[in-house]
């Protein structure tokens, strides 16, 4: 039970780090896409 919770908490963190690395590779393109997405949410 506790192990499942730990994995569940680690997954978003891993996903965030992975997407952050991808953003670094892509560079400015993802930054503009992120701004568009955030403006779309607002």
Coordinates of C-alpha atoms in Angstrom, one line a residue, residues 4-40:
X4 CA 2.1 2.3 -4.3
X5 CA 1.7 5.7 -2.8
X6 CA 5.5 6.4 -3.1
X7 CA 5.5 5.3 -6.7
X8 CA 2.4 7.4 -7.4
X9 CA 4.2 10.4 -5.9
X10 CA 7.4 9.7 -7.7
X11 CA 5.8 9.4 -11.2
X12 CA 4.8 13.1 -11.6
X13 CA 8.2 14.1 -10.4
X14 CA 9.9 11.9 -12.9
X15 CA 7.6 13.1 -15.6
X16 CA 8.3 16.7 -14.6
X17 CA 12.1 16.1 -14.8
X18 CA 11.8 14.3 -18.1
X19 CA 9.7 17.1 -19.6
X20 CA 12.1 19.7 -18.2
X21 CA 15.0 17.9 -20.0
X22 CA 12.9 17.8 -23.2
X23 CA 12.2 21.5 -22.8
X24 CA 15.9 22.3 -22.5
X25 CA 16.6 20.3 -25.7
X26 CA 13.8 22.0 -27.6
X27 CA 14.5 25.4 -26.3
X28 CA 12.6 28.5 -27.2
X29 CA 10.0 26.5 -29.2
X30 CA 8.6 24.8 -26.1
X31 CA 8.7 28.1 -24.2
X32 CA 6.4 29.8 -26.7
X33 CA 4.1 26.7 -26.7
X34 CA 4.0 26.8 -22.9
X35 CA 3.0 30.5 -23.0
X36 CA 0.3 29.7 -25.5
X37 CA -1.0 26.8 -23.4
X38 CA -1.0 28.9 -20.2
X39 CA -2.7 31.8 -21.9
X40 CA -5.2 29.2 -23.2

